CSV table of C-alpha atoms in Angstrom, one decimal:
chain,number,residue,atom,x,y,z
A,26,UNK,CA,300.4,208.6,-12.7
A,27,UNK,CA,301.1,206.5,-15.8
A,28,UNK,CA,298.5,208.2,-18.0
A,29,UNK,CA,299.9,211.6,-17.1
A,30,UNK,CA,303.5,210.6,-17.9
A,31,UNK,CA,302.5,209.1,-21.2
A,32,UNK,CA,300.1,211.7,-22.5
A,33,UNK,CA,302.3,214.7,-21.5
A,34,UNK,CA,305.4,213.3,-23.2
A,35,UNK,CA,306.2,214.5,-26.7
A,36,UNK,CA,306.0,212.0,-29.6
A,37,UNK,CA,305.2,213.4,-33.0
A,38,UNK,CA,305.2,210.8,-35.9
A,39,UNK,CA,308.8,210.2,-36.8
A,40,UNK,CA,310.1,211.9,-33.6
A,41,UNK,CA,309.1,209.4,-30.9
A,42,UNK,CA,312.3,209.6,-29.0
A,43,UNK,CA,310.9,211.2,-25.8
A,44,UNK,CA,307.9,209.0,-25.4
A,45,UNK,CA,309.9,205.9,-26.3
A,46,UNK,CA,312.3,206.6,-23.4
A,47,UNK,CA,309.4,207.2,-21.0
A,48,UNK,CA,307.9,203.8,-21.9
A,49,UNK,CA,311.3,202.1,-21.7
A,50,UNK,CA,311.8,203.3,-18.2
A,51,UNK,CA,308.4,201.9,-17.2
A,52,UNK,CA,308.8,198.4,-18.7
A,53,UNK,CA,312.5,197.5,-18.6
A,54,UNK,CA,312.4,195.8,-15.2
A,55,UNK,CA,309.5,193.5,-16.3
A,56,UNK,CA,310.9,192.3,-19.6
A,57,UNK,CA,313.3,189.5,-20.7
A,58,UNK,CA,314.4,191.6,-23.7
A,59,UNK,CA,313.8,195.2,-24.8
A,60,UNK,CA,315.0,196.6,-28.1
A,61,UNK,CA,314.3,199.1,-30.8
A,62,UNK,CA,313.9,198.3,-34.5
A,63,UNK,CA,315.4,200.4,-37.3
A,64,UNK,CA,312.3,202.6,-37.6
A,65,UNK,CA,312.2,203.3,-33.9
A,66,UNK,CA,309.4,201.0,-32.6
A,67,UNK,CA,310.1,199.7,-29.1
A,68,UNK,CA,309.7,196.0,-28.7
A,69,UNK,CA,309.4,194.2,-25.4
A,70,UNK,CA,309.7,190.4,-25.1
A,71,UNK,CA,308.5,188.1,-22.3
A,72,UNK,CA,308.5,184.3,-21.9
A,73,UNK,CA,310.2,183.7,-25.2
A,74,UNK,CA,311.0,180.1,-24.3
A,75,UNK,CA,307.5,179.2,-23.1
A,76,UNK,CA,305.4,176.9,-25.1
A,77,UNK,CA,302.2,178.1,-26.7
A,78,UNK,CA,301.1,180.6,-29.4
A,79,UNK,CA,303.2,183.8,-29.6
A,80,UNK,CA,301.0,186.8,-29.0
A,81,UNK,CA,301.8,190.3,-30.2
A,82,UNK,CA,300.2,193.2,-28.4
A,83,UNK,CA,300.6,196.5,-30.2
A,84,UNK,CA,299.9,200.2,-29.6
A,85,UNK,CA,301.4,203.2,-31.4
A,86,UNK,CA,303.4,205.8,-29.6
A,87,UNK,CA,303.2,208.7,-32.0
A,88,UNK,CA,300.7,211.6,-31.9
A,89,UNK,CA,299.3,214.1,-34.4
A,90,UNK,CA,301.4,217.2,-34.4
A,91,UNK,CA,302.6,220.2,-36.4
A,92,UNK,CA,306.0,220.8,-38.2
A,93,UNK,CA,307.6,224.2,-38.5
A,94,UNK,CA,308.3,224.8,-42.2
A,95,UNK,CA,309.3,228.5,-42.3
A,96,UNK,CA,310.3,231.4,-40.0
A,97,UNK,CA,309.0,234.8,-41.2
A,98,UNK,CA,311.1,237.9,-41.0
A,99,UNK,CA,308.8,239.1,-38.1
A,100,UNK,CA,309.6,236.0,-36.1
A,101,UNK,CA,306.3,234.2,-36.7
A,102,UNK,CA,306.4,230.5,-37.6
A,103,UNK,CA,304.6,228.8,-40.5
A,104,UNK,CA,303.6,225.2,-40.0
A,105,UNK,CA,302.0,222.1,-41.6
A,106,UNK,CA,300.2,219.2,-40.0
A,107,UNK,CA,301.7,215.8,-39.3
A,108,UNK,CA,298.8,213.4,-39.3
A,109,UNK,CA,295.1,214.1,-39.4
A,110,UNK,CA,294.7,217.5,-37.8
A,111,UNK,CA,291.5,219.6,-38.3
A,112,UNK,CA,292.5,223.2,-38.9
A,113,UNK,CA,289.3,224.4,-37.3
A,114,UNK,CA,290.4,223.3,-33.8
A,115,UNK,CA,293.8,225.0,-33.9
A,116,UNK,CA,293.3,228.7,-33.4
A,117,UNK,CA,294.5,230.2,-30.1
A,118,UNK,CA,295.8,226.8,-28.9
A,119,UNK,CA,299.1,226.7,-27.0
A,120,UNK,CA,301.8,224.4,-28.2
A,121,UNK,CA,305.3,223.2,-27.2
A,122,UNK,CA,308.0,223.2,-30.0
A,123,UNK,CA,311.1,221.1,-30.4
A,124,UNK,CA,313.4,219.5,-27.8
A,125,UNK,CA,313.5,222.8,-25.9
A,126,UNK,CA,309.7,222.7,-25.6
A,127,UNK,CA,309.5,226.4,-26.6
A,128,UNK,CA,306.0,227.7,-25.7
A,129,UNK,CA,304.0,229.2,-28.5
A,130,UNK,CA,300.4,230.1,-29.5
A,131,UNK,CA,298.7,229.5,-32.8
A,132,UNK,CA,297.3,232.7,-34.2
A,133,UNK,CA,295.8,234.3,-37.3
A,134,UNK,CA,294.3,237.6,-38.4
A,135,UNK,CA,291.8,238.7,-35.6
A,136,UNK,CA,288.1,238.5,-36.6
A,137,UNK,CA,287.9,242.3,-36.1
A,138,UNK,CA,290.2,242.8,-39.1
A,139,UNK,CA,288.6,240.2,-41.4
A,140,UNK,CA,286.4,241.1,-44.3
A,141,UNK,CA,282.9,239.8,-44.4
A,142,UNK,CA,283.9,237.3,-47.0
A,143,UNK,CA,286.8,236.0,-44.8
A,144,UNK,CA,284.4,235.5,-41.9
A,145,UNK,CA,282.3,233.1,-43.9
A,146,UNK,CA,285.1,230.6,-44.4
A,147,UNK,CA,287.1,228.6,-41.9
A,148,UNK,CA,290.7,229.9,-41.4
A,149,UNK,CA,293.1,227.6,-43.3
A,150,UNK,CA,296.4,226.4,-42.0
A,151,UNK,CA,298.1,228.5,-44.6
A,152,UNK,CA,296.6,231.6,-42.9
A,153,UNK,CA,297.8,230.6,-39.4
A,154,UNK,CA,301.2,230.9,-37.7
A,155,UNK,CA,302.7,230.1,-34.3
A,156,UNK,CA,303.8,233.1,-32.2
A,157,UNK,CA,306.6,232.5,-29.7
A,158,UNK,CA,307.0,236.1,-28.8
A,159,UNK,CA,310.0,236.7,-31.1
A,160,UNK,CA,310.2,240.1,-32.9
A,161,UNK,CA,312.6,239.0,-35.7
A,162,UNK,CA,313.6,235.9,-37.7
A,163,UNK,CA,317.0,236.0,-36.1
A,164,UNK,CA,315.5,236.0,-32.6
A,165,UNK,CA,313.2,233.2,-33.4
A,166,UNK,CA,316.0,231.1,-34.9
A,167,UNK,CA,317.8,231.1,-31.5
A,168,UNK,CA,314.9,228.8,-30.2
A,169,UNK,CA,313.3,227.2,-33.2
A,170,UNK,CA,314.4,225.8,-36.6
A,171,UNK,CA,312.4,224.6,-39.6
A,172,UNK,CA,311.8,220.9,-39.2
A,173,UNK,CA,311.1,221.2,-35.4
A,174,UNK,CA,307.8,219.7,-34.4
A,175,UNK,CA,305.1,221.2,-32.2
A,176,UNK,CA,302.6,219.3,-30.0
A,177,UNK,CA,299.6,220.6,-28.1
A,178,UNK,CA,300.5,222.0,-24.6
A,179,UNK,CA,297.7,220.2,-22.7
A,180,UNK,CA,298.2,218.9,-19.2
A,181,UNK,CA,296.6,215.7,-18.0
A,182,UNK,CA,293.8,216.2,-15.5
A,183,UNK,CA,291.0,214.1,-14.0
A,184,UNK,CA,287.7,215.8,-14.3
A,185,UNK,CA,284.0,215.2,-13.8
A,186,UNK,CA,282.7,211.7,-13.1
A,187,UNK,CA,285.7,209.3,-13.6
A,188,UNK,CA,286.9,211.1,-16.7
A,189,UNK,CA,290.4,212.4,-17.8
A,190,UNK,CA,291.4,215.0,-20.3
A,191,UNK,CA,294.8,215.4,-22.0
A,192,UNK,CA,296.4,215.4,-25.4
A,193,UNK,CA,297.4,212.2,-27.2
A,194,UNK,CA,295.0,209.7,-25.7
A,195,UNK,CA,295.3,208.4,-29.2
A,196,UNK,CA,297.2,206.3,-28.6
A,197,UNK,CA,298.9,206.8,-25.3
A,198,UNK,CA,295.9,205.2,-23.6
A,199,UNK,CA,296.7,202.0,-25.6
A,200,UNK,CA,300.3,202.3,-24.6
A,201,UNK,CA,299.2,202.6,-20.9
A,202,UNK,CA,297.2,199.4,-21.3
A,203,UNK,CA,300.2,197.6,-22.7
A,204,UNK,CA,302.5,198.9,-19.9
A,205,UNK,CA,300.1,197.7,-17.2
A,206,UNK,CA,299.8,194.3,-18.9
A,207,UNK,CA,303.6,193.9,-19.2
A,208,UNK,CA,303.7,194.1,-15.4
A,209,UNK,CA,301.5,191.0,-15.0
A,210,UNK,CA,302.7,187.4,-15.3
A,211,UNK,CA,301.6,185.0,-18.0
A,212,UNK,CA,302.7,181.5,-19.2
A,213,UNK,CA,302.8,182.1,-22.9
A,214,UNK,CA,305.3,183.9,-25.2
A,215,UNK,CA,304.4,187.6,-25.4
A,216,UNK,CA,305.7,190.5,-27.5
A,217,UNK,CA,304.6,194.0,-26.8
A,218,UNK,CA,305.3,196.6,-29.5
A,219,UNK,CA,305.0,200.4,-29.1
A,220,UNK,CA,305.0,201.4,-32.8
A,221,UNK,CA,306.0,204.5,-34.6
A,222,UNK,CA,304.4,206.6,-37.4
A,223,UNK,CA,300.8,205.1,-37.2
A,224,UNK,CA,299.3,208.6,-37.7
A,225,UNK,CA,300.9,209.0,-41.1
A,226,UNK,CA,300.1,205.6,-42.6
A,227,UNK,CA,300.5,202.8,-40.1
A,228,UNK,CA,304.2,202.6,-41.1
A,229,UNK,CA,305.8,201.1,-38.0
A,230,UNK,CA,303.4,198.2,-37.4
A,231,UNK,CA,304.1,196.2,-40.6
A,232,UNK,CA,307.9,195.8,-40.0
A,233,UNK,CA,307.3,194.9,-36.4
A,234,UNK,CA,304.8,192.2,-37.3
A,235,UNK,CA,307.1,190.8,-40.0
A,236,UNK,CA,310.0,190.7,-37.6
A,237,UNK,CA,308.1,189.2,-34.7
A,238,UNK,CA,306.0,186.8,-36.8
A,239,UNK,CA,303.4,186.2,-34.1
A,240,UNK,CA,300.6,183.6,-34.2
A,241,UNK,CA,298.1,186.1,-32.8
A,242,UNK,CA,298.0,189.8,-32.6
A,243,UNK,CA,295.9,192.3,-30.5
A,244,UNK,CA,295.9,196.0,-31.3
A,245,UNK,CA,295.2,198.6,-28.6
A,246,UNK,CA,294.0,202.0,-29.7
A,247,UNK,CA,292.1,205.1,-28.7
A,248,UNK,CA,289.1,205.4,-31.1
A,249,UNK,CA,286.6,208.0,-32.3
A,250,UNK,CA,283.7,208.8,-29.8
A,251,UNK,CA,281.0,211.3,-30.7
A,252,UNK,CA,278.3,210.6,-28.1
A,253,UNK,CA,277.5,214.3,-27.3
A,254,UNK,CA,274.1,216.1,-27.5
A,255,UNK,CA,272.5,216.0,-30.9
A,256,UNK,CA,274.7,213.2,-32.3
A,257,UNK,CA,272.6,210.5,-34.0
A,258,UNK,CA,273.1,207.0,-32.7
A,259,UNK,CA,274.5,205.6,-35.9
A,260,UNK,CA,277.0,208.4,-36.1
A,261,UNK,CA,278.4,208.2,-32.6
A,262,UNK,CA,281.0,205.5,-33.3
A,263,UNK,CA,281.4,204.6,-29.6
A,264,UNK,CA,279.9,205.8,-26.3
A,265,UNK,CA,282.2,206.9,-23.5
A,266,UNK,CA,281.7,204.9,-20.3
A,267,UNK,CA,280.1,201.8,-22.0
A,268,UNK,CA,283.3,199.8,-22.1
A,269,UNK,CA,286.1,198.9,-24.5
A,270,UNK,CA,285.1,198.9,-28.2
A,271,UNK,CA,285.6,195.9,-30.5
A,272,UNK,CA,286.2,196.7,-34.1
A,273,UNK,CA,284.1,195.1,-36.8
A,274,UNK,CA,285.3,197.1,-39.9
A,275,UNK,CA,287.4,200.2,-40.6
A,276,UNK,CA,289.2,201.7,-43.6
A,277,UNK,CA,292.0,199.1,-43.5
A,278,UNK,CA,290.6,196.0,-41.8
A,279,UNK,CA,287.5,193.7,-41.7
A,280,UNK,CA,287.5,191.9,-38.3
A,281,UNK,CA,288.2,188.2,-38.3
A,282,UNK,CA,284.9,186.8,-37.1
A,283,UNK,CA,286.5,183.9,-35.2
A,284,UNK,CA,288.7,186.4,-33.2
A,285,UNK,CA,285.8,188.7,-32.7
A,286,UNK,CA,283.5,186.0,-31.3
A,287,UNK,CA,286.2,184.8,-29.0
A,288,UNK,CA,286.6,188.3,-27.6
A,289,UNK,CA,282.9,188.6,-27.0
A,290,UNK,CA,282.9,185.3,-25.1
A,291,UNK,CA,285.9,186.4,-23.0
A,292,UNK,CA,284.3,189.7,-22.1
A,293,UNK,CA,281.0,188.1,-21.2
A,294,UNK,CA,282.6,185.4,-19.1
A,295,UNK,CA,284.6,188.0,-17.2
A,296,UNK,CA,281.6,190.4,-16.7
A,297,UNK,CA,283.4,193.1,-18.6
A,298,UNK,CA,281.2,195.7,-20.4
A,299,UNK,CA,282.0,196.1,-24.1
A,300,UNK,CA,280.6,197.8,-27.2
A,301,UNK,CA,281.1,197.7,-30.9
A,302,UNK,CA,282.9,200.4,-32.9
A,303,UNK,CA,280.0,201.5,-35.1
A,304,UNK,CA,281.7,203.5,-37.9
A,305,UNK,CA,283.8,202.2,-40.8
A,306,UNK,CA,286.2,205.3,-41.1
A,307,UNK,CA,289.6,205.5,-39.7
A,308,UNK,CA,292.0,202.7,-39.0
A,309,UNK,CA,294.8,201.4,-36.8
A,310,UNK,CA,297.8,199.2,-36.8
A,311,UNK,CA,295.7,196.1,-37.3
A,312,UNK,CA,295.5,197.2,-41.0
A,313,UNK,CA,299.2,196.4,-41.4
A,314,UNK,CA,299.7,193.6,-38.9
A,315,UNK,CA,297.0,191.3,-40.2
A,316,UNK,CA,298.5,191.1,-43.7
A,317,UNK,CA,302.1,190.6,-42.7
A,318,UNK,CA,303.9,187.5,-44.0
A,319,UNK,CA,301.2,184.9,-44.7
A,320,UNK,CA,298.6,186.7,-42.6
A,321,UNK,CA,298.2,187.0,-38.9
A,322,UNK,CA,295.1,186.3,-36.8
A,323,UNK,CA,294.4,189.8,-35.5
A,324,UNK,CA,291.9,191.8,-33.5
A,325,UNK,CA,291.5,195.3,-32.2
A,326,UNK,CA,290.2,196.7,-28.9
A,327,UNK,CA,289.8,200.5,-28.5
A,328,UNK,CA,289.2,203.0,-25.7
A,329,UNK,CA,286.5,205.5,-26.7
A,330,UNK,CA,288.1,209.0,-27.0
A,331,UNK,CA,286.1,212.2,-27.4
A,332,UNK,CA,287.6,215.0,-29.5
A,333,UNK,CA,290.2,212.6,-30.9
A,334,UNK,CA,293.1,214.4,-32.8
A,335,UNK,CA,292.2,217.6,-31.0
A,336,UNK,CA,294.3,219.6,-28.4
A,337,UNK,CA,292.2,218.3,-25.5
A,338,UNK,CA,290.8,214.8,-25.6
A,339,UNK,CA,288.5,213.0,-23.1
A,340,UNK,CA,288.3,209.4,-21.9
A,341,UNK,CA,286.5,207.5,-19.2
A,342,UNK,CA,288.8,205.9,-16.7
A,343,UNK,CA,286.3,203.1,-16.3
A,344,UNK,CA,286.7,202.3,-20.0
A,345,UNK,CA,290.5,202.4,-19.6
A,346,UNK,CA,290.5,200.1,-16.6
A,347,UNK,CA,288.0,197.7,-18.3
A,348,UNK,CA,290.2,197.5,-21.3
A,349,UNK,CA,293.1,196.5,-19.1
A,350,UNK,CA,290.8,193.8,-17.6
A,351,UNK,CA,289.7,192.6,-21.0
A,352,UNK,CA,293.3,192.3,-22.3
A,353,UNK,CA,294.3,190.2,-19.3
A,354,UNK,CA,291.2,188.0,-19.6
A,355,UNK,CA,292.0,187.5,-23.3
A,356,UNK,CA,295.6,186.4,-22.6
A,357,UNK,CA,294.4,184.1,-19.8
A,358,UNK,CA,292.0,182.5,-22.3
A,359,UNK,CA,294.9,181.9,-24.7
A,360,UNK,CA,296.9,180.4,-21.9
A,361,UNK,CA,294.1,177.9,-21.4
A,362,UNK,CA,294.1,176.9,-25.1
A,363,UNK,CA,291.4,179.3,-26.3
A,364,UNK,CA,291.5,180.9,-29.8
A,365,UNK,CA,293.0,177.8,-31.3
A,366,UNK,CA,294.9,178.2,-34.5
A,367,UNK,CA,293.9,176.4,-37.7
């Protein structure tokens, strides 16, 4: 299954080689041209000679992760986060390290041995380590080196009522939407970009947008969802199962109102459920794309993701499938002359 392939592949920010190859294998037979830019983003072109506005569809490949920074004499590995990782969710979690995918477990001093003062504070990353079962530094160095990256060792699984859990739905779910869209036929020039290093500052998207120079851009993302028991309505961000979320404002973008209203009309005309992203924190590649060159007409559609940036994340498969439907309906509307450029 596509979601399983994409979420289980490794792709830390700056080390997207494995996930890029997985995506390439999925899309190469459906593209007119596939290439990689100097930062590592994968760019897929279709219908370049067709008339009409050029549309860029963008999703980032990278995931939050950990980097090994030191190997202790006893074989334990010290690490630091790559991207926004909450240290409180790390303890006792399994990880895979480096190209060998060495298995390890994140550990710290057991609660039995902590002082009363230590128990009152969250364990910091500086107090944690990764244990790969090595007894010495020399033994650990046979398998791991400083600079290797670790990702959460979480398998994809469908659970409950049309839900799926895995790591890296942010933003492999957006990548999956793009892959499914590439396999469809359209009559306008399209460019699909699977970008790098979004989690450490939206770094890959700006160069892609500058290079491609599209007329219109649509960003696909997994977004924050906190719709669990006790969460106030205004703090939920999105609600899982209520459809793809349309962004109004975040830390790097204020939505173009013309684009937003067009997306609402497209969703309603197609009978696709949708919701608004109701928090202003966070951001996505739209923050770099919409200010490239002289400015690009840009919007963002997100799949609600519970426990985002955590070892196990949760999405609704209905939201995922409705996002695919919404993207297709949007592109069909552009084919018919909708979303006219000034």
